[in-house]
mmCIF file of C-alpha atoms and ligand atoms in Angstrom:
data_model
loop_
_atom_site.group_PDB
_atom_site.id
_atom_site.type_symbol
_atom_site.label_atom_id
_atom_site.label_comp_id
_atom_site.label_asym_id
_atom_site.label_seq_id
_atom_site.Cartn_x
_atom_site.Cartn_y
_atom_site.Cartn_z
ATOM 1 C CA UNK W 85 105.842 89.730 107.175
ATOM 2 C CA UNK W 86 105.135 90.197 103.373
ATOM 3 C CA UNK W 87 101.072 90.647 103.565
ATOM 4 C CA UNK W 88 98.951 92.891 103.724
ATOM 5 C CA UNK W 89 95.172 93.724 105.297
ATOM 6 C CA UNK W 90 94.232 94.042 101.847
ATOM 7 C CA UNK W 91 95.674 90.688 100.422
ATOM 8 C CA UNK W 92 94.126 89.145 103.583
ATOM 9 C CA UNK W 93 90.776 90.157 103.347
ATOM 10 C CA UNK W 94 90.369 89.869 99.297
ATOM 11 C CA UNK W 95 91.368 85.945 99.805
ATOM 12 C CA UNK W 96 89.720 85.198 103.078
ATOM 13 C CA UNK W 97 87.306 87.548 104.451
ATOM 14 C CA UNK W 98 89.565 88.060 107.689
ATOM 15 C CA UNK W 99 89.371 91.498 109.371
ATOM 16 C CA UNK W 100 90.234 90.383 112.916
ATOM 17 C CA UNK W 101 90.728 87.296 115.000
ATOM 18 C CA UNK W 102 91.798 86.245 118.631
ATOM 19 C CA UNK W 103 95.217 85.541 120.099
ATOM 20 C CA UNK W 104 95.876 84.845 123.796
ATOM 21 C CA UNK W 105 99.430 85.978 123.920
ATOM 22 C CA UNK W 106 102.138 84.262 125.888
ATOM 23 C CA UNK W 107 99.019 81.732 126.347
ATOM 24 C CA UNK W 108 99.466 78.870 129.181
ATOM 25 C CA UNK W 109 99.949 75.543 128.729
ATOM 26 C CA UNK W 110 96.418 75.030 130.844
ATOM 27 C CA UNK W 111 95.022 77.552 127.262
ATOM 28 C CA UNK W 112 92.699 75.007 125.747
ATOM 29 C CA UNK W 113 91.637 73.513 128.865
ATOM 30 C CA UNK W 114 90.896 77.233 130.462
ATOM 31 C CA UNK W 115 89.170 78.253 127.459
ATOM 32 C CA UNK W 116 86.943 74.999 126.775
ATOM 33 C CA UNK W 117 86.086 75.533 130.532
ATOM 34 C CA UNK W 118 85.028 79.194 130.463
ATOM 35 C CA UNK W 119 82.670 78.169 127.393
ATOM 36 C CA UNK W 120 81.633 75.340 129.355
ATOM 37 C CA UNK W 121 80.542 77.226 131.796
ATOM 38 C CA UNK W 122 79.042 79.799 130.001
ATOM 39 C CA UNK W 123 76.769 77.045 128.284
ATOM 40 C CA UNK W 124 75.894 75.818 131.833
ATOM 41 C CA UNK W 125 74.921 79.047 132.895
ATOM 42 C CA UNK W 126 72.530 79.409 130.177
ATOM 43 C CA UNK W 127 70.872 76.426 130.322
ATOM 44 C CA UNK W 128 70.872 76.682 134.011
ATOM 45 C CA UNK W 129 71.675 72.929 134.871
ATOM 46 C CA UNK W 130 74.266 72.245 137.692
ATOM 47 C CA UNK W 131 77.508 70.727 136.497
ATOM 48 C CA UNK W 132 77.580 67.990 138.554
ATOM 49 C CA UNK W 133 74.251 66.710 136.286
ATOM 50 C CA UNK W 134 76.920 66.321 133.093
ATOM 51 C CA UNK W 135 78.068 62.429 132.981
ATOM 52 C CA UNK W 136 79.948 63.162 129.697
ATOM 53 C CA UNK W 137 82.466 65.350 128.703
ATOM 54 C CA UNK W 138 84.422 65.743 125.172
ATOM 55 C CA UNK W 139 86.448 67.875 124.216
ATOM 56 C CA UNK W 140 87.424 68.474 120.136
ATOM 57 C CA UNK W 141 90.733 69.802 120.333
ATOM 58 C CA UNK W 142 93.814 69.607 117.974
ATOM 59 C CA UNK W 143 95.639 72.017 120.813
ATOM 60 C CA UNK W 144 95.779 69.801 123.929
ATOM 61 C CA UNK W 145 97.071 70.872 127.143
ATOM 62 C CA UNK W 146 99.012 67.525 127.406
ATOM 63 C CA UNK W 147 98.614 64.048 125.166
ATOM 64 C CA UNK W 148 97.183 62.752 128.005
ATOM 65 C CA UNK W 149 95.486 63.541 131.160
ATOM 66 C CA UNK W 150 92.730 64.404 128.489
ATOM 67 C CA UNK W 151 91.859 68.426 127.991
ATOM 68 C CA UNK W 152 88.307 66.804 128.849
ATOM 69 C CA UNK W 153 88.839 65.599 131.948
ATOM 70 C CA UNK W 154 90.530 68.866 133.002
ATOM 71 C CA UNK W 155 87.695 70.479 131.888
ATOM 72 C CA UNK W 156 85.930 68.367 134.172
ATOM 73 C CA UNK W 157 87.615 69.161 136.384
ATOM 74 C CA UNK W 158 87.659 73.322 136.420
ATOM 75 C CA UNK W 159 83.810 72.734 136.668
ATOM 76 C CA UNK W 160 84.092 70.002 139.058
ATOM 77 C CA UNK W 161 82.618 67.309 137.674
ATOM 78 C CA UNK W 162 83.276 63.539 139.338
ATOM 79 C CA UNK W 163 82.777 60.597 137.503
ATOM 80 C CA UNK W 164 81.435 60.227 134.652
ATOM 81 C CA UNK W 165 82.558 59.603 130.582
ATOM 82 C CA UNK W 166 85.559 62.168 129.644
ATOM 83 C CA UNK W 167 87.956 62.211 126.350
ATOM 84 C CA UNK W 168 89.149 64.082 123.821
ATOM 85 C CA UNK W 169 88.191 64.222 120.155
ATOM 86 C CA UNK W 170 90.908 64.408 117.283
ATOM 87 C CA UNK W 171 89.368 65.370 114.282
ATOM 88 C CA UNK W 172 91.207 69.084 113.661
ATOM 89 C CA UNK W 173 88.514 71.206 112.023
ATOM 90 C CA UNK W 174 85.564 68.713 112.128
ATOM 91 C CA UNK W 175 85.913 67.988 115.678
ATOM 92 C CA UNK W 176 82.840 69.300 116.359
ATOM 93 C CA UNK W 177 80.465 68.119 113.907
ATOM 94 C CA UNK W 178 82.189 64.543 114.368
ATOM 95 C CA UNK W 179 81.566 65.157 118.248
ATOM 96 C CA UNK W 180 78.162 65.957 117.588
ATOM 97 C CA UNK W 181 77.571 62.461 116.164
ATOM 98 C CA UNK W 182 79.027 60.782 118.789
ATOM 99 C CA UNK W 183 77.218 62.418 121.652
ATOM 100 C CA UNK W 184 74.090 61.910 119.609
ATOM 101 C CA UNK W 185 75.007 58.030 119.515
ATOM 102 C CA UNK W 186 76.076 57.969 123.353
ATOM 103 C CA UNK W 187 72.570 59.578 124.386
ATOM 104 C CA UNK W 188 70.660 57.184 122.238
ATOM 105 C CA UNK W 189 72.499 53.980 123.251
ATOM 106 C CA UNK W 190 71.745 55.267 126.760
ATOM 107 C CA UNK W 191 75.138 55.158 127.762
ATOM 108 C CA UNK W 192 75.302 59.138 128.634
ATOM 109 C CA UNK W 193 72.353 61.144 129.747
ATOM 110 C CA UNK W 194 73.835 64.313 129.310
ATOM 111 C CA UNK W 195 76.778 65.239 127.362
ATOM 112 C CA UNK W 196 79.076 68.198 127.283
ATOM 113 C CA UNK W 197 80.290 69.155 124.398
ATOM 114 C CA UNK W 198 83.221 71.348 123.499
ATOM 115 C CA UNK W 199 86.034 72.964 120.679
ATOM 116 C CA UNK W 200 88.478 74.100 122.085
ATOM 117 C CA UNK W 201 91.565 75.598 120.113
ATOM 118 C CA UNK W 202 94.510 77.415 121.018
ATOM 119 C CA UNK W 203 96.121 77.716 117.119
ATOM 120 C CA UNK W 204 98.315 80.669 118.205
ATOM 121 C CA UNK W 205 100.693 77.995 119.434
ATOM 122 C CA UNK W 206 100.575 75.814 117.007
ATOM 123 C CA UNK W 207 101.778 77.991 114.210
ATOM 124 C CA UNK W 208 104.608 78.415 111.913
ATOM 125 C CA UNK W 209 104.553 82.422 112.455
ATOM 126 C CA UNK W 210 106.964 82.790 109.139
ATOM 127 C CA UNK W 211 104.465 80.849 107.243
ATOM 128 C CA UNK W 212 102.157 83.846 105.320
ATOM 129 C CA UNK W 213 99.882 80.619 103.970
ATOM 130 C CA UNK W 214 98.510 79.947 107.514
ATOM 131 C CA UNK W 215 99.958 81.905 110.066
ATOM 132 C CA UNK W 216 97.461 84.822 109.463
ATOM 133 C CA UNK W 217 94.265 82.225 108.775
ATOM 134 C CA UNK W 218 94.064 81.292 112.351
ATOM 135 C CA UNK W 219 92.527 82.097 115.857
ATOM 136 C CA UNK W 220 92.412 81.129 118.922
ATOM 137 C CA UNK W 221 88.166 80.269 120.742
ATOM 138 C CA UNK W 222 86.195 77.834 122.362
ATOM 139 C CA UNK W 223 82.579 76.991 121.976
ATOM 140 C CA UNK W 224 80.661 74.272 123.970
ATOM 141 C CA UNK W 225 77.155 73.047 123.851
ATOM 142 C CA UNK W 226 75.375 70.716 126.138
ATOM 143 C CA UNK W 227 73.077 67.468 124.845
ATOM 144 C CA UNK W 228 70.315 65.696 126.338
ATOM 145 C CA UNK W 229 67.777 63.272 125.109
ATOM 146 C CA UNK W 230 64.450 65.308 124.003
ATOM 147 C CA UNK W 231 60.915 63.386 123.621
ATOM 148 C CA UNK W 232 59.794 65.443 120.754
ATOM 149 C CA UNK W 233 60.928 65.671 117.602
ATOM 150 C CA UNK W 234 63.743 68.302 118.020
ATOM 151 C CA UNK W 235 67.376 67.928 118.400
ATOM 152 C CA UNK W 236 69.541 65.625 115.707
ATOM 153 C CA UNK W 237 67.876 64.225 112.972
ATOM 154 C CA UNK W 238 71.120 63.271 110.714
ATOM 155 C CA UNK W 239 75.033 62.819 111.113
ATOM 156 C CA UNK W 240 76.913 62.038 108.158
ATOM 157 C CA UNK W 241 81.128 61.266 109.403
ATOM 158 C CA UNK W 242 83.999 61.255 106.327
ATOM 159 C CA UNK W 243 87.860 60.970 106.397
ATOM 160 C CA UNK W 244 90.011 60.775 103.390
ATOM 161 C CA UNK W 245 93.469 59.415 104.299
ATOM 162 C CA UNK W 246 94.442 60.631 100.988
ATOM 163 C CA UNK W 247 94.803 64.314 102.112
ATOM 164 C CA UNK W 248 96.932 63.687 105.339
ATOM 165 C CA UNK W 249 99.925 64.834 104.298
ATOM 166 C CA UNK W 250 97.937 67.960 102.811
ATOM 167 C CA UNK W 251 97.089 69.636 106.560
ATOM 168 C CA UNK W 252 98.857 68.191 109.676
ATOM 169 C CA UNK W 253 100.336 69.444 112.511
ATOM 170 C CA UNK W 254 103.463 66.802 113.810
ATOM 171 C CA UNK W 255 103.684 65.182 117.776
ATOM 172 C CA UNK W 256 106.821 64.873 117.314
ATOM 173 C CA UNK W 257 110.374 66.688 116.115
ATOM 174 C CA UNK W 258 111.785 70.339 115.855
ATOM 175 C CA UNK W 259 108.857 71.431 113.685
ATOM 176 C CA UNK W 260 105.738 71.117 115.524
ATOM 177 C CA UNK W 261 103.217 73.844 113.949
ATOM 178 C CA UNK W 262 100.752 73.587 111.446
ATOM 179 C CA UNK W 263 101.209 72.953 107.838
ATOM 180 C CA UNK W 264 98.949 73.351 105.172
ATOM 181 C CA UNK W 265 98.667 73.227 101.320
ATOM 182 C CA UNK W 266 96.525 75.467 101.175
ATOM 183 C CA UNK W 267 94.477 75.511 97.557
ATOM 184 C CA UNK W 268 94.299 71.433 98.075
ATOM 185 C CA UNK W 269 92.715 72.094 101.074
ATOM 186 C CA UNK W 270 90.845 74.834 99.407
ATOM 187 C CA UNK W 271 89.464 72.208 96.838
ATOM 188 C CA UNK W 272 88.571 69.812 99.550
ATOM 189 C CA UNK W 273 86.433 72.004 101.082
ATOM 190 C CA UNK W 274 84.502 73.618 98.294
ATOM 191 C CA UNK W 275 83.712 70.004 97.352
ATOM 192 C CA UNK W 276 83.278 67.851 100.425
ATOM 193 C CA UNK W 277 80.849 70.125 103.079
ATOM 194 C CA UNK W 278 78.115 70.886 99.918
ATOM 195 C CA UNK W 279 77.966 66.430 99.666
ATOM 196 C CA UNK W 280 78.488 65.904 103.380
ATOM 197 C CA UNK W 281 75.266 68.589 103.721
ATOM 198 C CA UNK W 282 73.682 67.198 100.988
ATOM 199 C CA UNK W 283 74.145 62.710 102.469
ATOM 200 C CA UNK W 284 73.146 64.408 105.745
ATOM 201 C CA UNK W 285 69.429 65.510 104.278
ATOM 202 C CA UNK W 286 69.419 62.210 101.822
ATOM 203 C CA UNK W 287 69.675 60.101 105.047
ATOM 204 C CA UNK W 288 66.532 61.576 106.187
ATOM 205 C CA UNK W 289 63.990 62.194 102.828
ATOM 206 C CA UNK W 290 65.130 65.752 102.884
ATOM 207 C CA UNK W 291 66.389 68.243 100.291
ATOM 208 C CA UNK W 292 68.749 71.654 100.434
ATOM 209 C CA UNK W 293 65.403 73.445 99.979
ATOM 210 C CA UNK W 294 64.461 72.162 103.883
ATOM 211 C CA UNK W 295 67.034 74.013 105.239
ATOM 212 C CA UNK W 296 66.641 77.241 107.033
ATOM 213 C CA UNK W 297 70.124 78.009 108.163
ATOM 214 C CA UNK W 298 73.642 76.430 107.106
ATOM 215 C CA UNK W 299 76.134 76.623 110.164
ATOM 216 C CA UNK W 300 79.755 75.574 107.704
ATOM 217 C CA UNK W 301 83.347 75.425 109.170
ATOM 218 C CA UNK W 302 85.101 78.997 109.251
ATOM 219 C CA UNK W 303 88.174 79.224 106.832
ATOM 220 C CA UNK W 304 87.866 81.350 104.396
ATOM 221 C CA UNK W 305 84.911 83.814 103.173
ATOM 222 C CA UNK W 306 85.506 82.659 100.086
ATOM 223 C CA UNK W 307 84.566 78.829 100.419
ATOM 224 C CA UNK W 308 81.773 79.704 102.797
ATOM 225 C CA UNK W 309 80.679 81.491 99.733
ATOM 226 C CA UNK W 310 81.091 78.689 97.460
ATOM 227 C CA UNK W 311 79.542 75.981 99.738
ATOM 228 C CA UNK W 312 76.662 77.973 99.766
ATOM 229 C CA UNK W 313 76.497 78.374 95.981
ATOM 230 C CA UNK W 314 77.160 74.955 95.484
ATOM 231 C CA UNK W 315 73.623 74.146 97.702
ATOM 232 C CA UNK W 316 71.729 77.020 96.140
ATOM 233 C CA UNK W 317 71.466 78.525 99.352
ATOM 234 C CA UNK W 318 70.823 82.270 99.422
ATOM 235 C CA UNK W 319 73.799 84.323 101.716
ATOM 236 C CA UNK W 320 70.788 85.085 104.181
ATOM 237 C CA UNK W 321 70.866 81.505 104.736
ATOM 238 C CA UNK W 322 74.553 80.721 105.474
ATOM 239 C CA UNK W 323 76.426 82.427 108.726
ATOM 240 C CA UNK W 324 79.437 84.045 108.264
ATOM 241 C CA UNK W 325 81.614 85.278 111.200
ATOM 242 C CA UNK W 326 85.137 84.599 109.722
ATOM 243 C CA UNK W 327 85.395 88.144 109.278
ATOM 244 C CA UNK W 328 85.899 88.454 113.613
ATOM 245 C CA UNK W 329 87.539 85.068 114.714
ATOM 246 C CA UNK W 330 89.387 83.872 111.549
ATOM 247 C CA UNK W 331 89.735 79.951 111.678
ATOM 248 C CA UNK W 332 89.501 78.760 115.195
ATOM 249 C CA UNK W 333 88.783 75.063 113.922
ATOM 250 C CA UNK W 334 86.800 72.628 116.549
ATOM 251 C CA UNK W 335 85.256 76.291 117.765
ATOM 252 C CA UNK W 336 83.805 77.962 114.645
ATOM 253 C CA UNK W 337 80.617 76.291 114.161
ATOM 254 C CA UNK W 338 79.590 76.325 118.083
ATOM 255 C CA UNK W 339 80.896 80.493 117.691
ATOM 256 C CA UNK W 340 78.944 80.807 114.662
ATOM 257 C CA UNK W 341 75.929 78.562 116.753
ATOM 258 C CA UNK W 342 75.591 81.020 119.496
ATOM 259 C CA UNK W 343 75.987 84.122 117.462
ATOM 260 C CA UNK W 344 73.530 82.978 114.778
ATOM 261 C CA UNK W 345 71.258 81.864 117.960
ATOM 262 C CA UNK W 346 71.588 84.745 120.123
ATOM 263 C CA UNK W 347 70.831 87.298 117.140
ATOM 264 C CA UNK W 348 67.463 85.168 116.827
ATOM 265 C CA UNK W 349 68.629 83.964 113.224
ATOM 266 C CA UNK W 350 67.075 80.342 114.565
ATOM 267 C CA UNK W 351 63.345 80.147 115.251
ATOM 268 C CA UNK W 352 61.672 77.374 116.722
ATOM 269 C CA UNK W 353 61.276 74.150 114.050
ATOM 270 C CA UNK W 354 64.089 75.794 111.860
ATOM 271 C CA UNK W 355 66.498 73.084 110.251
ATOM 272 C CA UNK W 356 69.616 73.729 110.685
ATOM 273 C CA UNK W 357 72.575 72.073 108.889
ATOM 274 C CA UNK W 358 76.069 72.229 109.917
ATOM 275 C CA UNK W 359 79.185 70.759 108.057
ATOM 276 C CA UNK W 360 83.064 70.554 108.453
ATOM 277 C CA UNK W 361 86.444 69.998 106.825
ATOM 278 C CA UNK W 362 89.585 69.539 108.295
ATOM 279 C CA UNK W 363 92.851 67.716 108.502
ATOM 280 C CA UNK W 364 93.025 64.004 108.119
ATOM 281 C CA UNK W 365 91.074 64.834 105.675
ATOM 282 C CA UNK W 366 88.354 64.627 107.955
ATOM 283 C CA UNK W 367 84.627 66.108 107.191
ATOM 284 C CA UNK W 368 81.203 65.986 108.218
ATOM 285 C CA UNK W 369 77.604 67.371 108.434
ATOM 286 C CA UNK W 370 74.696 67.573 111.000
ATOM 287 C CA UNK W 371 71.280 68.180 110.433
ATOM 288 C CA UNK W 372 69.281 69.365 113.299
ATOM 289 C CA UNK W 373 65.586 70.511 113.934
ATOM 290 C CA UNK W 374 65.651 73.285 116.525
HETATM 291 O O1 UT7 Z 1815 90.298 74.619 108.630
HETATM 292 C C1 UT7 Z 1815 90.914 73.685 107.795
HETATM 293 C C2 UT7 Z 1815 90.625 74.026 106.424
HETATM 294 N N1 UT7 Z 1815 91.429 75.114 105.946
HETATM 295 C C3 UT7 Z 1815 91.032 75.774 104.892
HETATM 296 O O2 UT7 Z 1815 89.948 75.525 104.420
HETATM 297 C C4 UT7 Z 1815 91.952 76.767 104.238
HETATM 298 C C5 UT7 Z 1815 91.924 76.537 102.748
HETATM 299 N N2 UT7 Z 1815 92.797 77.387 101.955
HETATM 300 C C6 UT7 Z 1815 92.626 78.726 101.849
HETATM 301 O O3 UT7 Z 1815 91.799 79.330 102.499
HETATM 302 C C7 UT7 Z 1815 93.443 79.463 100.826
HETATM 303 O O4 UT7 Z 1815 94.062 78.519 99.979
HETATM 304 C C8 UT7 Z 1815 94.546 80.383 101.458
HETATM 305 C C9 UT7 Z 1815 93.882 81.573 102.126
HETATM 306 C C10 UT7 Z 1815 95.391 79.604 102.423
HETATM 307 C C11 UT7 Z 1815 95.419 80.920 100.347
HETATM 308 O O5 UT7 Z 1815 94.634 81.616 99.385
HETATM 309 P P1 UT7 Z 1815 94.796 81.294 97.814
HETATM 310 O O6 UT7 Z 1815 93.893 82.207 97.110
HETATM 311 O O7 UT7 Z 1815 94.588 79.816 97.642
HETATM 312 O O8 UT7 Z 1815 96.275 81.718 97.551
HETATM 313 P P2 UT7 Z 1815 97.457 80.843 96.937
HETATM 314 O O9 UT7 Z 1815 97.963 79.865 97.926
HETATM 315 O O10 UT7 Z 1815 97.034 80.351 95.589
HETATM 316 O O11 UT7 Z 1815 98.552 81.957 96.718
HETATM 317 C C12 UT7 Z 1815 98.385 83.011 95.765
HETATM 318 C C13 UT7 Z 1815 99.553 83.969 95.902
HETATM 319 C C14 UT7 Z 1815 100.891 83.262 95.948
HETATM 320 O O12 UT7 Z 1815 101.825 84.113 95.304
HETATM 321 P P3 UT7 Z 1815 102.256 83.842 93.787
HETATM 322 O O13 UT7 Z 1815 102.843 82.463 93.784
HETATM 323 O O14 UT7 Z 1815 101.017 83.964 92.980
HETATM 324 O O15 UT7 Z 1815 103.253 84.927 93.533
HETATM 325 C C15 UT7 Z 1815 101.217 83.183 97.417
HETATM 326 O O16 UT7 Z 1815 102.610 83.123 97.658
HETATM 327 O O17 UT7 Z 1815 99.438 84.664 97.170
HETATM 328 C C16 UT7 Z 1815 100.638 84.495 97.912
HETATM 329 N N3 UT7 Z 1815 100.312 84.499 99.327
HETATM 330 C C17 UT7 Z 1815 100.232 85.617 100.047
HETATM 331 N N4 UT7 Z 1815 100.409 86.918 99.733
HETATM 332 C C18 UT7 Z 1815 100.239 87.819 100.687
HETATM 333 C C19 UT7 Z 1815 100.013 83.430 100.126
HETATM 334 N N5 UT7 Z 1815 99.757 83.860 101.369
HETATM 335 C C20 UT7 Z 1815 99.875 85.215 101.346
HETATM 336 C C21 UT7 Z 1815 99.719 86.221 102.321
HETATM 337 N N6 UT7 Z 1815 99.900 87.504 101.957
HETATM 338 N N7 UT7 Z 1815 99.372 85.955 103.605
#
């Protein structure tokens, strides 16, 4: 194809990324599981304890059963609340919002949450604009009511009908893969996940300067850069790991979560703010106290 490594990396950061080749059509469900149960592991809960699973995905296995309850079931779960979340790119700060709601309605006690995204199917592989943007991960976190004053503070939710035609991938037809105008989307970003960040902390009395890490979507270096400008937030404040996954949508932030976590970038009472754009348009941000 006409690019290059060096056109690549000057306009979006990207050294590397993940394809499964000649993936299955079980892919998002077998790759939501084995974060699933990597999160379950960790936390060292038994499976059967989760009464909620939901799964961000813009890759599906099927349109229906859900890629949740097949999740489900790989970890065998029974019973219980399970359903997929369409909301492309900010599938997993919108599915942070509604597991916060479900646990403090009391309708779920513990929620599983996961982004699961198997892009390398979905795209147009002619298409230099997006066919060397995206990757293929899955992240998952689990949720549980806390008594102290930890967890989700804030959850600000946005979609702009206006952009649809802008970034969508069809159900139906000859062409389904992903298409994207790229600079529009571009422009959305730069704009929308500094004001989603910035109504999240309104909503709660709190300013940029009370946050110790920003968590943004990974698209492009560049906006990650800009979003961060745009809040006055210092690079060591704002994790970047675009450079190894390129844009694996629903999964970046819970990637960029762990990695950020596991290299002790998140100490106890940090704030943490995460935010999201994506097709629809769809956006969001999350403020959490860790
Ligand atoms: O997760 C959902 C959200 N998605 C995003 O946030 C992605 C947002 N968009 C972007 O990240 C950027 O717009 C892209 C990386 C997709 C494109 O970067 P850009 O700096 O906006 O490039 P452009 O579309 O303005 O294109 C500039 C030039 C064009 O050539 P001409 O017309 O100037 O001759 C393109 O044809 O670069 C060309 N081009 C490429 N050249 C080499 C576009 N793609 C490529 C490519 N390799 N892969």
């Amino acid at each position: 194809m006409d690019t290059s490594d060096e056109w690549i990396t000057q306009r979006t950061g990207i050294k590397e990324r993940r394809i499964w080749e000649n993936a299955p059509d079980d892919a998002a469900s077998e790759l939501g599981f084995l974060a699933a149960k990597n999160a379950i592991e960790k936390v060292q809960i038994l499976a059967s304890s989760i009464d909620t699973v939901i799964c961000a995905t813009f890759t599906p296995d099927n349109f229906f059963p859900s890629t949740a309850a097949l999740i489900a079931g790989k970890l065998g779960i029974k019973g219980g609340f399970a359903f997929d979340l369409s909301a492309a790119c900010a599938g997993f700060t919108f599915g942070l919002s509604i597991a916060d709601s479900l646990i403090r309605s009391g309708q779920s006690k513990r929620v599983l949450l996961v982004g699961s995204e198997v892009v390398s199917r979905s795209l147009d592989w002619n298409d230099r604009g997006t066919c060397i943007l995206f990757g293929d991960g899955a992240g998952a976190v689990i949720l549980e009511a806390s008594d102290d004053d930890k967890g989700i503070l804030s959850c600000v939710n946005y979609t702009d009908p206006n952009g649809a035609q802008s970034l969508y991938l069809r159900s139906w037809g000859e062409k389904r893969f992903l298409v994207m105008e790229g600079q529009k989307i571009y422009k959305y970003a730069c704009k929308l996940m500094p004001e989603m960040v910035e109504q999240a902390l309104a909503k709660i009395n709190m300013g940029v300067a009370d946050i110790d890490l920003l968590i943004p979507h990974q698209a492009n270096a560049r906006i990650i850069e800009s979003v961060g400008e745009r809040l006055g937030l210092g690079a060591e404040k704002v994790v970047v790991n675009v450079q190894k996954y390129g844009n694996t949508s629903s999964a970046t932030i819970p990637l960029a979560l762990e990695e950020a976590w596991d290299g002790k970038r998140i100490k106890d009472g940090d704030i943490v703010a995460m935010t999201s754009l994506g097709g629809g348009i769809t956006a969001g941000a999350i403020i959490m106290r860790f």
